[in-house]
Short mmCIF file of C-alpha atoms in Angstrom, two decimals:
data_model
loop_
_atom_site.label_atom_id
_atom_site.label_comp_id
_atom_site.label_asym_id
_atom_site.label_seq_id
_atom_site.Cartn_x
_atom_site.Cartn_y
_atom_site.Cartn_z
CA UNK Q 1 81.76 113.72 89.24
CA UNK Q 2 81.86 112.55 85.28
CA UNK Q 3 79.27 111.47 83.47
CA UNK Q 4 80.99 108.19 82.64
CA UNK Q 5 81.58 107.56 86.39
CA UNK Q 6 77.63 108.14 87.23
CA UNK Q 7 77.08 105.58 84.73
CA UNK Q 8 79.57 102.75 85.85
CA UNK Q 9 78.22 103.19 89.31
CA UNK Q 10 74.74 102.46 87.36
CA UNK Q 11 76.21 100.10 85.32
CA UNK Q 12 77.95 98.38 88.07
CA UNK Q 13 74.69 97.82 90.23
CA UNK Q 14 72.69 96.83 87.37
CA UNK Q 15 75.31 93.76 86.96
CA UNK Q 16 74.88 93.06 90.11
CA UNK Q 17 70.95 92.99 90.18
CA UNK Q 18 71.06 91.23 86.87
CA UNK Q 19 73.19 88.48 88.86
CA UNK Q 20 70.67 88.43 91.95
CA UNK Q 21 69.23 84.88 92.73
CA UNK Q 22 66.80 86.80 95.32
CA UNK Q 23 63.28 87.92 93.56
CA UNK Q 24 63.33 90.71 97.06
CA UNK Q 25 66.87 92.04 96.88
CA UNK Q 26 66.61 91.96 92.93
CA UNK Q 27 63.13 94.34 93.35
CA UNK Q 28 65.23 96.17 96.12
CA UNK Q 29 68.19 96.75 93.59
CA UNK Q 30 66.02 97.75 90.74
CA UNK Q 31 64.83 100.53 92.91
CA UNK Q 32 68.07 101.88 93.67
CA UNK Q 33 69.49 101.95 90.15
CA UNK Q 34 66.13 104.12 89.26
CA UNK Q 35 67.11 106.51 91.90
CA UNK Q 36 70.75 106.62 90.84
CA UNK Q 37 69.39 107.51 87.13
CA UNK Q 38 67.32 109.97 88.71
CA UNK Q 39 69.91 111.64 90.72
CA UNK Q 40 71.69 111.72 87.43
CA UNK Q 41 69.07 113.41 85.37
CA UNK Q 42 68.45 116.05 88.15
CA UNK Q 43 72.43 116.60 87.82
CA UNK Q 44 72.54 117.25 83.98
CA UNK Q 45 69.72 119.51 83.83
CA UNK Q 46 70.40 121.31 87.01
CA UNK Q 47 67.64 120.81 88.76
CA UNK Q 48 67.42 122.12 92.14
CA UNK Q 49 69.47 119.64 94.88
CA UNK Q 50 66.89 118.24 97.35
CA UNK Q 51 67.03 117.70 100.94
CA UNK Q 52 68.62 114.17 102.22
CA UNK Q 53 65.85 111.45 103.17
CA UNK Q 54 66.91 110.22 106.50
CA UNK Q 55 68.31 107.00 106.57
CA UNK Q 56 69.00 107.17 110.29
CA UNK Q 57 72.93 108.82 110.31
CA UNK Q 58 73.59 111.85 112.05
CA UNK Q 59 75.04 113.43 109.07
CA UNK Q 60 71.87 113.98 107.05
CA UNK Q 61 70.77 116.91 109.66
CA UNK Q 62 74.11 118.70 108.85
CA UNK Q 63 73.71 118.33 105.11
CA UNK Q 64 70.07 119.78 104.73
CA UNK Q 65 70.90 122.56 107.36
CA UNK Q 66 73.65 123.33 104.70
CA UNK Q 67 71.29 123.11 101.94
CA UNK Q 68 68.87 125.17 103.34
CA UNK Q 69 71.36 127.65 104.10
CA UNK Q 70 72.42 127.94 100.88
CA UNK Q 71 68.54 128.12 99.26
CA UNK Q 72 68.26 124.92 97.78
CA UNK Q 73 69.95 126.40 94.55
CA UNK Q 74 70.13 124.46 91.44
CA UNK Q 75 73.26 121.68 90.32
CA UNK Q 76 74.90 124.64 88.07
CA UNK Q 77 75.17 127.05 90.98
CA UNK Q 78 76.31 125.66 94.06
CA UNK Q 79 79.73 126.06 95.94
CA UNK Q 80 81.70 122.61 93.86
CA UNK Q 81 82.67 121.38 97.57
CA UNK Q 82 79.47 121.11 98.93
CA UNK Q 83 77.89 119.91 95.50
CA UNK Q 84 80.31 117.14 95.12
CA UNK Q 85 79.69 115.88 98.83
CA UNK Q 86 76.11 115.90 98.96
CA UNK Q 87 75.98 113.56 95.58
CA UNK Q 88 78.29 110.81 97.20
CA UNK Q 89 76.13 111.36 100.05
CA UNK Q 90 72.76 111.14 97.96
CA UNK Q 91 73.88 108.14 96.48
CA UNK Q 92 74.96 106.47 99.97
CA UNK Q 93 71.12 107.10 101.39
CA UNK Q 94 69.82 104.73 98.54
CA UNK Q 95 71.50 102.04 99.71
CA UNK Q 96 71.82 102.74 103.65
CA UNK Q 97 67.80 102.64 103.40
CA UNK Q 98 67.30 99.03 102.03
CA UNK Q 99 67.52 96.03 103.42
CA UNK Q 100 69.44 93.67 101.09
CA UNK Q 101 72.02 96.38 99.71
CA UNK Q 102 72.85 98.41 102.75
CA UNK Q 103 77.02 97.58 102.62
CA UNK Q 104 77.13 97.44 98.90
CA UNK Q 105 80.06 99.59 96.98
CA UNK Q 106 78.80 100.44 93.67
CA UNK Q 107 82.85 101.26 93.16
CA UNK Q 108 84.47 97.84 94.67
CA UNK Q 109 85.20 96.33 91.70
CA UNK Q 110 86.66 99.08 90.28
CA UNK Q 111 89.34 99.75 93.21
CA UNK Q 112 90.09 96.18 93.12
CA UNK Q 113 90.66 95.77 89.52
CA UNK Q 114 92.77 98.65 89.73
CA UNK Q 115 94.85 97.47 92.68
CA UNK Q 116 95.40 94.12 89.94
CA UNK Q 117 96.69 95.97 87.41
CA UNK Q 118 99.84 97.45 89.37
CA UNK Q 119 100.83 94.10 89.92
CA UNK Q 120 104.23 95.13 88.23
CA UNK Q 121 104.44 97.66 91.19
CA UNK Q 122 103.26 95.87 94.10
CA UNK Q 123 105.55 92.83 93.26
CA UNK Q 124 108.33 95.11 92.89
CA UNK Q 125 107.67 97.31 96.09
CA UNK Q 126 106.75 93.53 97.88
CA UNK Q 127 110.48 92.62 97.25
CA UNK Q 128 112.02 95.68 98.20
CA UNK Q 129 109.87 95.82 101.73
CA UNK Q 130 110.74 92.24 102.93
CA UNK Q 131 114.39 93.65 102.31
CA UNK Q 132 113.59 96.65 104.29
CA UNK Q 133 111.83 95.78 106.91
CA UNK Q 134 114.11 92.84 107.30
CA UNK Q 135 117.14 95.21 107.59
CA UNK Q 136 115.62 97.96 109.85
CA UNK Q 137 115.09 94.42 112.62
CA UNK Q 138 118.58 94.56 112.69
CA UNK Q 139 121.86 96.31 114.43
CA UNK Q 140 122.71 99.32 112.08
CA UNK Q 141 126.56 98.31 111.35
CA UNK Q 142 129.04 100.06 113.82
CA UNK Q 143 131.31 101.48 111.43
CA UNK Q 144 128.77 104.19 111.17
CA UNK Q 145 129.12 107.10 112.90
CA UNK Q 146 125.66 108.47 114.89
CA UNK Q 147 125.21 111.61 112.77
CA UNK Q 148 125.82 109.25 109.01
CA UNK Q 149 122.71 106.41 110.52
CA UNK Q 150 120.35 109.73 111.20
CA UNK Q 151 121.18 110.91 107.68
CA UNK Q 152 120.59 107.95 106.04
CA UNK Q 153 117.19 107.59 108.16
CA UNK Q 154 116.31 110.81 106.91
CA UNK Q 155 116.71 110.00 103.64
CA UNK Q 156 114.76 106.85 103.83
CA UNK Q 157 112.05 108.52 105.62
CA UNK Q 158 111.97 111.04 102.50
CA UNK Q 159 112.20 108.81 99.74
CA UNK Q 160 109.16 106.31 101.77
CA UNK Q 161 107.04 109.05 101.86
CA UNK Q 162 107.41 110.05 98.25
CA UNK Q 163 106.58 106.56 96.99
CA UNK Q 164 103.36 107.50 99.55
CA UNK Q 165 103.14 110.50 98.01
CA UNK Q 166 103.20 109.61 94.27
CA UNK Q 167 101.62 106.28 94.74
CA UNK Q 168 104.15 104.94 92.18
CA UNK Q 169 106.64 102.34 92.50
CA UNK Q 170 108.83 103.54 89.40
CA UNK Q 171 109.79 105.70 92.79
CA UNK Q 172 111.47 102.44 93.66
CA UNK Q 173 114.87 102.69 91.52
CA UNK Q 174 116.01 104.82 94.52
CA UNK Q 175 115.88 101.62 96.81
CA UNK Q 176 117.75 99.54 94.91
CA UNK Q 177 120.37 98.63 97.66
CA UNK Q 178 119.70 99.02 101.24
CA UNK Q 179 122.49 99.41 103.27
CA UNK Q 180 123.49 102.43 105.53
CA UNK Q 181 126.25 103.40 102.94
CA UNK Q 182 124.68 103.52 99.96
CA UNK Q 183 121.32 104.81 100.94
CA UNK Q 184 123.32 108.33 101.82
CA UNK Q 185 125.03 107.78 98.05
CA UNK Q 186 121.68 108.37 96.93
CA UNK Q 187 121.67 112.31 97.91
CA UNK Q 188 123.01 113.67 94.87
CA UNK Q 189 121.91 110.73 92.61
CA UNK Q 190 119.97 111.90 89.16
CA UNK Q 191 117.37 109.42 90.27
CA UNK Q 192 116.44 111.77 93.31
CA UNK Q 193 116.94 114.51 91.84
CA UNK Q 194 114.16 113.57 88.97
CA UNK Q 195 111.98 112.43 91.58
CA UNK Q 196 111.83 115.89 93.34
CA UNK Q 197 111.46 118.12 90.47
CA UNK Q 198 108.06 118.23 90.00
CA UNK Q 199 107.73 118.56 94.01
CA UNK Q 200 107.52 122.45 94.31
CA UNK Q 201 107.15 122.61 97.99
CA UNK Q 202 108.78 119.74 100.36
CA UNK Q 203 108.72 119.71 103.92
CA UNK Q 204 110.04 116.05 104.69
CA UNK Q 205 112.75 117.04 106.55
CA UNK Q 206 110.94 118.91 109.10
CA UNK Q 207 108.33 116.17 109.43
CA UNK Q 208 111.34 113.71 110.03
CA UNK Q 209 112.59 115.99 112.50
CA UNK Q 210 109.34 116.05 114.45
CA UNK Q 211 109.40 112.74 114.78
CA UNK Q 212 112.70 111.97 115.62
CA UNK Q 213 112.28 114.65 118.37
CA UNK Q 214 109.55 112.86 119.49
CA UNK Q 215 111.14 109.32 119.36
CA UNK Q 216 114.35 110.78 122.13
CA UNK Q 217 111.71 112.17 124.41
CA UNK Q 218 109.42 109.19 124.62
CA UNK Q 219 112.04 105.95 123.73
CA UNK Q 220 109.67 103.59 125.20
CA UNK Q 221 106.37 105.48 125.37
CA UNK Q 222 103.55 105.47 122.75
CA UNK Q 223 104.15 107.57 119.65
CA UNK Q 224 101.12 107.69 117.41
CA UNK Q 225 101.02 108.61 113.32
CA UNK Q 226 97.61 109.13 112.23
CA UNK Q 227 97.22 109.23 108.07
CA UNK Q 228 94.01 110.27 106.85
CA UNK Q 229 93.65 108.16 103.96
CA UNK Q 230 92.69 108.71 99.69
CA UNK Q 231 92.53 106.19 97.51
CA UNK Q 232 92.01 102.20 98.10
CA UNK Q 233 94.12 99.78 95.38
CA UNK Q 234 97.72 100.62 94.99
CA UNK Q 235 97.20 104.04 96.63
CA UNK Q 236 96.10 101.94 100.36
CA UNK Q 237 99.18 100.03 99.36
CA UNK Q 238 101.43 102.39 99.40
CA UNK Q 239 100.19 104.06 102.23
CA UNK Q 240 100.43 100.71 104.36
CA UNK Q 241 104.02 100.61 103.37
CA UNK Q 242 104.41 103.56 104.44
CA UNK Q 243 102.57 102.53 107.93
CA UNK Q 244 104.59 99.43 108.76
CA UNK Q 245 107.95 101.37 107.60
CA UNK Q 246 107.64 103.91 110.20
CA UNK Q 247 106.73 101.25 113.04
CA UNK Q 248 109.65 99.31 111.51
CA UNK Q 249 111.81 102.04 112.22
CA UNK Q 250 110.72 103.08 115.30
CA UNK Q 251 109.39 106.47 113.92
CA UNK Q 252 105.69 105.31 115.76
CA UNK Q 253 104.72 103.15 117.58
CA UNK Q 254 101.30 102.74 116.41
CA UNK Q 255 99.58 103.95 113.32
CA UNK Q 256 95.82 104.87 112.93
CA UNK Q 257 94.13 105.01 109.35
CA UNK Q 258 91.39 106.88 108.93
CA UNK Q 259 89.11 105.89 105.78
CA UNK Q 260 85.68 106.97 105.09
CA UNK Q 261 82.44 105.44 106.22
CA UNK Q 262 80.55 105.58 102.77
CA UNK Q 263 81.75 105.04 98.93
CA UNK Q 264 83.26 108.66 98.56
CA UNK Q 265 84.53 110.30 95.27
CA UNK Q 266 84.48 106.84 93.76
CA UNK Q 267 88.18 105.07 95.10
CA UNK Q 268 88.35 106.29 98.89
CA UNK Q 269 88.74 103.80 100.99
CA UNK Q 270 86.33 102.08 103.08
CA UNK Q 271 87.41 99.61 106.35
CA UNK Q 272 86.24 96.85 103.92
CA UNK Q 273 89.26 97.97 100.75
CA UNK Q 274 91.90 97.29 103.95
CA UNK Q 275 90.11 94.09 104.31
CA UNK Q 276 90.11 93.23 100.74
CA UNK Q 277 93.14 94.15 99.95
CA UNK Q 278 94.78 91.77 102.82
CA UNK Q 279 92.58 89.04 102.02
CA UNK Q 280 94.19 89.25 98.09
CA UNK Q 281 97.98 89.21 99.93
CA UNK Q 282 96.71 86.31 102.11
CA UNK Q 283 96.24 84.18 98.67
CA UNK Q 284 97.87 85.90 95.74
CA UNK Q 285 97.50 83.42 93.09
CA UNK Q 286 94.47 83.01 92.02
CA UNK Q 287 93.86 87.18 93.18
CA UNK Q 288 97.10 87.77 90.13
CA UNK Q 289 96.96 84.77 87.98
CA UNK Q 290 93.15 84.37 87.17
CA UNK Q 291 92.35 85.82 83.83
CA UNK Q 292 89.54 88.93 84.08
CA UNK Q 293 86.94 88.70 82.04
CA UNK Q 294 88.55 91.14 79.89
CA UNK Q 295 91.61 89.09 79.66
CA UNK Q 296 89.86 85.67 78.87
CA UNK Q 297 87.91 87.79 76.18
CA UNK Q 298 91.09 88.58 74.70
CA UNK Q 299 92.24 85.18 75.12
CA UNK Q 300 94.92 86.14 77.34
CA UNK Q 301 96.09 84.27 80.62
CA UNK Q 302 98.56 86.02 83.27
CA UNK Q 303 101.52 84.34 84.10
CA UNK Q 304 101.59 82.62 87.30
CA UNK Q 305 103.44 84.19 90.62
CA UNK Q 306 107.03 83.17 91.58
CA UNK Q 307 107.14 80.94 94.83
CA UNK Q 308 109.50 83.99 95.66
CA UNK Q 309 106.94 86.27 94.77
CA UNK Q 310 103.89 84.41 96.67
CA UNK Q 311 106.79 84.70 99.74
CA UNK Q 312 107.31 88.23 99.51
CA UNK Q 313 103.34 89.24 99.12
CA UNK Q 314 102.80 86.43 102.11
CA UNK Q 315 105.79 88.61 104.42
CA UNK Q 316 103.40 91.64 103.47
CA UNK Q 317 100.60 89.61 104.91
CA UNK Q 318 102.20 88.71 107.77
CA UNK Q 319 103.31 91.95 109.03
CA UNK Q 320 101.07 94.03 108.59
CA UNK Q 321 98.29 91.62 109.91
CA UNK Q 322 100.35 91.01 112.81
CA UNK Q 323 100.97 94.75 113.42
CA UNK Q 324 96.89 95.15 113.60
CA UNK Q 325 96.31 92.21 115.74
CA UNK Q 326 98.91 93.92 118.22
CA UNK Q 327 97.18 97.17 117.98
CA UNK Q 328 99.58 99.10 116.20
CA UNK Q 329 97.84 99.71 113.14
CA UNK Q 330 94.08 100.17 113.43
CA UNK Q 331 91.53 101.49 111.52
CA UNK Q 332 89.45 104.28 113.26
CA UNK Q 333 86.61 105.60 110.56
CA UNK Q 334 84.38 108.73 110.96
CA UNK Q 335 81.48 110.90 109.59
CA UNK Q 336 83.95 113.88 109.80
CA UNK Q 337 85.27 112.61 106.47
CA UNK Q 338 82.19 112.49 104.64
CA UNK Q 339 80.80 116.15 106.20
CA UNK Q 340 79.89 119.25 103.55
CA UNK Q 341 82.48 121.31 104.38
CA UNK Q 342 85.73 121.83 105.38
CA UNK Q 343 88.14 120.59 107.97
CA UNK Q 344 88.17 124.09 109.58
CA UNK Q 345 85.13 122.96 110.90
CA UNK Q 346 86.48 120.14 113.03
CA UNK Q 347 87.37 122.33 116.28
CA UNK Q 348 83.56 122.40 116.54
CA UNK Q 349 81.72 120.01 114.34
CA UNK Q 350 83.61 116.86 116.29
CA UNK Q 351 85.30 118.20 119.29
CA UNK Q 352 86.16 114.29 120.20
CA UNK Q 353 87.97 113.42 117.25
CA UNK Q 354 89.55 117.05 117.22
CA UNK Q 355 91.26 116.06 120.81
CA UNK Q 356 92.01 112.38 119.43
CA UNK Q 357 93.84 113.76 116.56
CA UNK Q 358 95.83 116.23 119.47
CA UNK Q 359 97.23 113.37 120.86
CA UNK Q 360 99.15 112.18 117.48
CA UNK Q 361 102.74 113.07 116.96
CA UNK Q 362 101.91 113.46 113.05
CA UNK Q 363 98.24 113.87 111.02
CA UNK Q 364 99.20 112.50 107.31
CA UNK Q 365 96.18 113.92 105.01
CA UNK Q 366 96.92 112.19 101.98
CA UNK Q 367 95.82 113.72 98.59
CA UNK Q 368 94.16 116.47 96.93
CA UNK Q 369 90.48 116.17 98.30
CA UNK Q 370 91.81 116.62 101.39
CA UNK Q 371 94.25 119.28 100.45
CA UNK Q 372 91.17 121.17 99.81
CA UNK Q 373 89.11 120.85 102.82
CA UNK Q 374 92.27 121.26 104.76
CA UNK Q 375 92.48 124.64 102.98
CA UNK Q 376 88.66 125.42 103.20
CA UNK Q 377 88.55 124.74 99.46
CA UNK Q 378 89.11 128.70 99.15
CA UNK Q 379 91.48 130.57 96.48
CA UNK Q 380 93.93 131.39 98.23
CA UNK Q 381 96.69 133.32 97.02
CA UNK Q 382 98.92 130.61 96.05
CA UNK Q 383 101.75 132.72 98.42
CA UNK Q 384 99.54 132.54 101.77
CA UNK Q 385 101.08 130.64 104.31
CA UNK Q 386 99.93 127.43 104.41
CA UNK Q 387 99.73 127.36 108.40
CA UNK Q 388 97.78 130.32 107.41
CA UNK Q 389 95.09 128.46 104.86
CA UNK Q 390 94.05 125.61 107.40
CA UNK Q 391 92.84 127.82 110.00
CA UNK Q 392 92.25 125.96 112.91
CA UNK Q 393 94.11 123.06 112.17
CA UNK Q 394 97.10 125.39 112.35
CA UNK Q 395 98.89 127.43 114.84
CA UNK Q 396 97.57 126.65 118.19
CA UNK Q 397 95.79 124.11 117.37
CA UNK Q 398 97.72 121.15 119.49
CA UNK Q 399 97.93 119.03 116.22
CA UNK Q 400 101.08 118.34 113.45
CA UNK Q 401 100.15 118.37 110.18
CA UNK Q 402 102.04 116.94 106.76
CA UNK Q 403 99.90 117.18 103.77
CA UNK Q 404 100.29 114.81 100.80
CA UNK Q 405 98.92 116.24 97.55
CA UNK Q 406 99.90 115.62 94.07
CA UNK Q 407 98.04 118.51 92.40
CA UNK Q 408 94.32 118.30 90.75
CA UNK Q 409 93.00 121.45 91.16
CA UNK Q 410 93.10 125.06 91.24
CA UNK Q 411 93.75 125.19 94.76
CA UNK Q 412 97.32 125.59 96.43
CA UNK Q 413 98.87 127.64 98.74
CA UNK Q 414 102.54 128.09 100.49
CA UNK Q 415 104.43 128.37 96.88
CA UNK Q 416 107.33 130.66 96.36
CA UNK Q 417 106.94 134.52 95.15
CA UNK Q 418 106.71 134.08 91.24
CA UNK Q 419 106.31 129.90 91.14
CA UNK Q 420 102.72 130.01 90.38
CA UNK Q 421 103.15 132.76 87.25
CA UNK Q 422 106.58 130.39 86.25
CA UNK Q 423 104.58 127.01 86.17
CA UNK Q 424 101.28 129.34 84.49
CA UNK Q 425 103.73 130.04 81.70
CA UNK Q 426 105.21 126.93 80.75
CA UNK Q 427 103.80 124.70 77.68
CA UNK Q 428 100.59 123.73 78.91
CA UNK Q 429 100.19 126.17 82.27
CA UNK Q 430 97.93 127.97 80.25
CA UNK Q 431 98.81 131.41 81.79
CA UNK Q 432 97.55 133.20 78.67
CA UNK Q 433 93.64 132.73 79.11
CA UNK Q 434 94.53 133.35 83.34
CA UNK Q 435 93.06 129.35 84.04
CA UNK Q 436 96.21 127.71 86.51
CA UNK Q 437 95.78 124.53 84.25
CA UNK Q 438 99.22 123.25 85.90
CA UNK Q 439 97.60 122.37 89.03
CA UNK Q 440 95.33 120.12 87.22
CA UNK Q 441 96.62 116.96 85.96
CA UNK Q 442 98.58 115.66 89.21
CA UNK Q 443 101.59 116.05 87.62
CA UNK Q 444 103.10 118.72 90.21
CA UNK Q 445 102.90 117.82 94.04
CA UNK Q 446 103.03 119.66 97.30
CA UNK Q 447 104.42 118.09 100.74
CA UNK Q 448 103.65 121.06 103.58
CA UNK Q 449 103.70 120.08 107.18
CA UNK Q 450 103.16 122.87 110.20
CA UNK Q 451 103.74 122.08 114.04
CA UNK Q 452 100.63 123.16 115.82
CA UNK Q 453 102.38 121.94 118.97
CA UNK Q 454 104.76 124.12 118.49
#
């Protein structure tokens, strides 16, 4: 975690005390902002990590067992996965312990400022949803064949789940018409073909075929997608377009979302971001066109919404709250997420939520932390199978997995004989001092899916 992210989290509750009316949650809040500064002292002269007060989750047990496995060692030498964990999970026990502070996000703010920024991109992507959505509720025309609707659905499906996958509406220049025809015009377009260049491994069209193999053998019965989410703001946006798309087109019938329980590596979401982020659709105005206190410093004022605008955030609103209220999107959190180690330990650690996730058609594990505990955090070599690198989760294992990961870290696995040592030696790969600096900056993206019911 970086240093200047420790200190907004600091900074961030120390507004918030500042702000306090209450002399008892204000004396509360003090407290925890000394044990956030103390957490962050131990960190930056490696002091030895300590075990987990209880604060009455099952978790802590797991953690310390962990710890004490690994000999308490000091902040400088201890595997980065479990290291990383245990400090979101330090942090969480300050706050699950009190009394006034117990539900507070130290990182709220930031998500949701965030998610205001890319109002460019969630106005655009608004637009082109209604469109969509409205579309896919109708007949597909009968001049087209079977075979040209399934291609174009395919194609859709693809280009949906790389706006998922990028978290980026710029992606949305591919949807700029929607009908059956020119949606398959788009397969040789320069547009898609920029989009999928920096994708070095894509599996869409299997994924799509799972499902659509699914959809013939159970028309009318229940079809679940499960996505394990990332990041709240745009990010949860993205991913809920990406939700009511494939209930839209009858790819599911339900989808389940599956944030974490505490504030995790700063933007994960919690229940409360899906909340949030509905409650700024239900009202968009003011949530768009109120200046931030960095704007009215500036003197700056945002322009106002579009009544067509306010409609096509409200349509948003609409549908997706309706699709929860009717069950077919829910939000099903667990302390799985927020565990030490790897998801190779699921089989075991939560045998319940290991058979839950066996009854989904498709397990969506969106971005690059969970890229890494899918993979056991472990270098691989980057040619290893990647059916091979989840373990468990893989063949066998009753469950279909699609992994979503723009790249931010050393580890990847599945890649082509000679990719790795051809992205290495590009300008800024840095393949001369052996570091696979490529992986790093999320520029580069893998999309892998295995069929464990296969």
């Amino acid at each position: 975690m970086e240093y200047d992210t420790r200190t907004r989290a600091i900074d961030d509750l120390h507004r918030a005390v500042s702000a306090c009316k209450d002399e008892q949650s204000a004396s509360e809040g003090k407290s925890i902002v000394e044990g956030l500064a103390k957490l962050k002292y131990e960190l930056q002269h490696n002091r030895p990590l300590t075990p987990l007060v209880d604060d009455g989750r099952p978790d802590v047990a797991k953690y310390n067992e962990e710890l004490n496995a690994l000999q308490f060692p000091t902040w400088f030498n201890v595997p980065w996965l479990y290291a990383e964990c245990y400090l979101y999970r330090r942090m969480s026990t300050l706050f699950a312990r009190s009394t006034h502070w117990k539900d507070y996000d130290v990182f709220f703010q930031q998500k949701m400022s965030t998610f205001r920024s890319s109002r460019h991109a969630v106005l655009e992507l608004a637009a082109k949803y209604k469109e969509l959505v409205s579309q896919l509720q109708e007949d597909a025309p009968k001049s087209q064949s079977p075979q040209d609707i399934e291609d174009a659905e395919r194609l859709l499906f693809i280009e949906m789940s790389e706006i998922c996958l990028w978290g980026n509406a710029t992606d949305l220049s591919l949807l700029t018409s929607l009908t059956y025809e020119d949606i398959q015009k788009l397969q040789g377009a320069d547009a898609r073909k920029s989009s999928e260049k920096n994708i070095i491994v894509n599996h869409l069209p299997a994924a799509y075929n799972a499902l659509k193999v699914a959809q013939k053998a159970k028309p009318d019965g229940p079809r679940r997608v499960d996505i394990v989410l990332d990041n709240a703001g745009f990010e949860l946006f993205v991913d809920l377009i990406l939700a009511g798309y494939l209930v839209a087109a009858g790819l599911a019938t339900q989808i389940v979302l599956h944030p974490k329980s505490i504030p995790w590596f700063v933007s994960d979401v919690l229940p409360a971001d899906f909340a949030s982020l509905l409650n700024a659709l239900a009202d968009p105005q003011p949530f768009y066109s109120t200046p931030s206190e960095d704007e009215s410093n500036a003197g700056k004022t945002p322009q106002p919404l579009s009544a067509k605008q306010i409609s096509e955030l409200s349509f948003l609103f609409q549908h997706w709250s309706t699709l929860h209220r009717e069950g077919q999107l829910m939000i099903r959190p667990n302390l799985f997420w927020t565990g030490p180690g790897s998801y190779w330990r699921l089989p075991k650690t939560d045998s319940s939520l290991y058979e839950d996730l066996r009854e989904s058609e498709l397990v969506i594990f969106k971005g690059d932390l969970n890229y890494r505990k899918l993979t056991g955090d472990a270098m691989w070599p980057t040619t290893t199978p990647f059916e091979a690198a989840i373990g468990p989760l893989g063949s066998g294992s009753g469950i279909r997995t699609l992994a979503l990961r723009t790249c931010k870290a050393d580890v990847v696995v599945g890649l082509p004989d000679g990719e790795d040592e051809r992205l290495r030696d590009m300008n800024g790969g840095d393949g001369d001092n052996g570091a696979r600096k490529w992986a790093w900056s999320g520029k580069w993206a893998v999309v892998q899916f295995h069929d464990g019911k296969a």
